[in-house]
CSV table of C-alpha atoms in Angstrom, one decimal:
chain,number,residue,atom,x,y,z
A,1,UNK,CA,116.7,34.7,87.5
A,2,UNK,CA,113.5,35.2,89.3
A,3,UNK,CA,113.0,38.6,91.5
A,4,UNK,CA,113.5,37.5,94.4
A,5,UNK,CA,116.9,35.4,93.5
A,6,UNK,CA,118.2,38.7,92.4
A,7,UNK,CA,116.9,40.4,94.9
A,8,UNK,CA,118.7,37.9,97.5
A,9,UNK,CA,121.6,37.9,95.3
A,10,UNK,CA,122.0,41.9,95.3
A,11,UNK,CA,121.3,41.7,98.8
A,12,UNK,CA,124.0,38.9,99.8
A,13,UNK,CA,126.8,41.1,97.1
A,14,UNK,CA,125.8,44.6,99.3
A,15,UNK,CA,126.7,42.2,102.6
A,16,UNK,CA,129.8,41.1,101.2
A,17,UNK,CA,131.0,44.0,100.0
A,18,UNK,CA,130.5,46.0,103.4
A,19,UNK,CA,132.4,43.4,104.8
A,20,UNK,CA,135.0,43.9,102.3
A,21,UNK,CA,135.2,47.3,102.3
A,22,UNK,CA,135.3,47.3,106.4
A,23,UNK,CA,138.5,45.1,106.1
A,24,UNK,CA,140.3,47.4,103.2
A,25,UNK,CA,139.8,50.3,105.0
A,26,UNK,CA,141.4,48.4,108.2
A,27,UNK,CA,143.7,47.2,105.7
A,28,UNK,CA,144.7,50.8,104.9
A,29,UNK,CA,144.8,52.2,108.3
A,30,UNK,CA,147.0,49.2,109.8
A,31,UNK,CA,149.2,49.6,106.9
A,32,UNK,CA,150.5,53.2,108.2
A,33,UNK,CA,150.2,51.6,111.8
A,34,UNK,CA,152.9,49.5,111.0
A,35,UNK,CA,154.8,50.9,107.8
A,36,UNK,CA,155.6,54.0,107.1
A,37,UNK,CA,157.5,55.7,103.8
A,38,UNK,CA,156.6,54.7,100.0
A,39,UNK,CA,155.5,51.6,101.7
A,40,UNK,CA,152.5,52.5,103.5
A,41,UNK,CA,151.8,55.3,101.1
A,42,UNK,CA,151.7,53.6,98.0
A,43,UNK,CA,149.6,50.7,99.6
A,44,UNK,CA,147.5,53.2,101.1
A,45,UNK,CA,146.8,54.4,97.8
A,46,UNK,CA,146.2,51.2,96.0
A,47,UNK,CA,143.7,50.5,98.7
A,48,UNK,CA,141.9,53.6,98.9
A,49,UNK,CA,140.8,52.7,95.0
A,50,UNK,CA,139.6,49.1,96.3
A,51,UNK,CA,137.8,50.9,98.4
A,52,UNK,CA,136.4,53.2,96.5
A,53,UNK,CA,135.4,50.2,93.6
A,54,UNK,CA,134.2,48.1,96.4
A,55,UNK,CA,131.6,51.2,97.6
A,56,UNK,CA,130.2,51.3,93.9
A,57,UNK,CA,129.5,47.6,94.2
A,58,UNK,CA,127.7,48.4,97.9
A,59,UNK,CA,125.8,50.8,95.8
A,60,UNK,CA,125.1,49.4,93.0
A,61,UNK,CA,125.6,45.1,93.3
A,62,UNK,CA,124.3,44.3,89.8
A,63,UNK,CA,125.9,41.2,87.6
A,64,UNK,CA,129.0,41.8,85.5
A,65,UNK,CA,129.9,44.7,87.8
A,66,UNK,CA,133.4,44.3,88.8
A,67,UNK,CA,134.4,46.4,85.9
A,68,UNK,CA,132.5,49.3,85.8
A,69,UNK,CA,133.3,49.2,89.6
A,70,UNK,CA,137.0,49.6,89.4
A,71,UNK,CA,136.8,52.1,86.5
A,72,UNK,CA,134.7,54.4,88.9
A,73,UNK,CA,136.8,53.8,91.7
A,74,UNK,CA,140.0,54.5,89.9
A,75,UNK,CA,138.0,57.4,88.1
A,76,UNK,CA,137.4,58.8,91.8
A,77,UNK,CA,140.8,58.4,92.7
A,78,UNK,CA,142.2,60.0,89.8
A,79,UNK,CA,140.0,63.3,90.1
A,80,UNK,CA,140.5,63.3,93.9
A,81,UNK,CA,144.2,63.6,93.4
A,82,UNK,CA,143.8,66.0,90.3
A,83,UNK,CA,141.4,68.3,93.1
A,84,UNK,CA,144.4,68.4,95.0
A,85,UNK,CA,146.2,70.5,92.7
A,86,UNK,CA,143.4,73.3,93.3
A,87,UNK,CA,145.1,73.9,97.2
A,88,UNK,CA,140.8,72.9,98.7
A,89,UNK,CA,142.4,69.4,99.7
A,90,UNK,CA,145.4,71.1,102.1
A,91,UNK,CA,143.0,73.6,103.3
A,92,UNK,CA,140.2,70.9,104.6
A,93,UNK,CA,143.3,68.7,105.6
A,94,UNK,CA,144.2,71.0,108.1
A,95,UNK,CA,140.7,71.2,109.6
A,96,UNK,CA,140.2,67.6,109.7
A,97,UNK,CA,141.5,64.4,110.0
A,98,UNK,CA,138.8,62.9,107.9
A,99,UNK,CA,139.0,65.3,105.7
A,100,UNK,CA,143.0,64.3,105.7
A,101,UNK,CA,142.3,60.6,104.9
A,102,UNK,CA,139.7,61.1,101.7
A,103,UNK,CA,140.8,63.8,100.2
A,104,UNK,CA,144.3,63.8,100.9
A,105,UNK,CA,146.4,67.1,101.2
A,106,UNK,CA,149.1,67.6,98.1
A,107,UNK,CA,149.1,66.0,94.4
A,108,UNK,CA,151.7,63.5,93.9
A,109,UNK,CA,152.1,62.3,90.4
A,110,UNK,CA,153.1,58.4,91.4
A,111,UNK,CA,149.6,58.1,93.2
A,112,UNK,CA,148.1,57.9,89.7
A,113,UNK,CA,149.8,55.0,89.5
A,114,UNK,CA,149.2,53.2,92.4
A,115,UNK,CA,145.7,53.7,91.7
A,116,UNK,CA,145.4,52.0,88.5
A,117,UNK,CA,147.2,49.1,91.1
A,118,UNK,CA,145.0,49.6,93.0
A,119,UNK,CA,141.9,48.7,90.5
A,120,UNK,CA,143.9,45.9,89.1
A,121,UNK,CA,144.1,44.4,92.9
A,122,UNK,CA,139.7,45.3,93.1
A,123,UNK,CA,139.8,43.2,89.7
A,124,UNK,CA,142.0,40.5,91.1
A,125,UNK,CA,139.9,39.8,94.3
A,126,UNK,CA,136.6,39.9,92.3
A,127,UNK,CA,138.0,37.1,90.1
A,128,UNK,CA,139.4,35.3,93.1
A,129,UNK,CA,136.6,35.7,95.5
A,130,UNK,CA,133.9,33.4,94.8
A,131,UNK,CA,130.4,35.5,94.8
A,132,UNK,CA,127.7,35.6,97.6
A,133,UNK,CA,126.2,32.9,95.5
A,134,UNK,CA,129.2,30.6,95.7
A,135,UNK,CA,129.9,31.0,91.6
A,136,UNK,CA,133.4,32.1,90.8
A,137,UNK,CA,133.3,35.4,88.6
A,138,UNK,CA,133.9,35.0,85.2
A,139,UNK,CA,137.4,35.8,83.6
């Protein structure tokens, strides 16, 4: 692929994947707007690590990344939830709302879980989804 295909190409995959992430973390939000319990938590959860996967690829938009992007993401998620177990997480929570939504306050086991969901679902979309370039990802 010449430069500046790639160049369009990484540039069209950082588009769509600020798009995407805009709607998950809308996604996420409306989901407690409108559920609440196990529902919107455990959704919330699977979410956050599309999000998180979803900002790799906004960092990093290179071919064959879908992968790598929802190991990271799910590798985030899981040592964000493991912090929690230090008592930081609850302390910031209190301070801040945004602090509250990323980080969370108190480890729950099941969230480890619903993260791994969570990059199944990033995976799923990626192989759904066709790419900027109108090419379905491969299997």
């Amino acid at each position: 692929m010449p430069a500046t295909t790639a160049t369009t190409e990484r540039r069209r995959t950082r588009l769509v994947a600020a798009g995407a992430a805009a709607v998950t973390l809308c996604a996420g939000l409306g989901i407690r707007a409108v559920a609440d319990g196990d529902i919107a938590k455990y959704a919330g959860d699977a979410l956050y690590t599309v999000l998180l996967s979803t900002l790799v690829v906004l960092i990093a938009p290179a071919p064959g990344m879908r992968r790598v992007a929802a190991a990271v993401g799910l590798g985030l998620s899981w040592l964000i939830e493991l912090g929690q177990l230090a008592g930081v997480a609850a302390e910031l929570s209190q301070r801040s709302i945004i602090a509250r939504l990323v980080l969370g306050s108190t480890f729950n086991a099941p969230d480890l879980f619903w993260y791994v969901v969570g990059a199944g679902l990033f995976l799923l979309i990626c192989t759904v989804v066709p790419r900027p370039s109108g090419l379905r990802h491969a299997p």
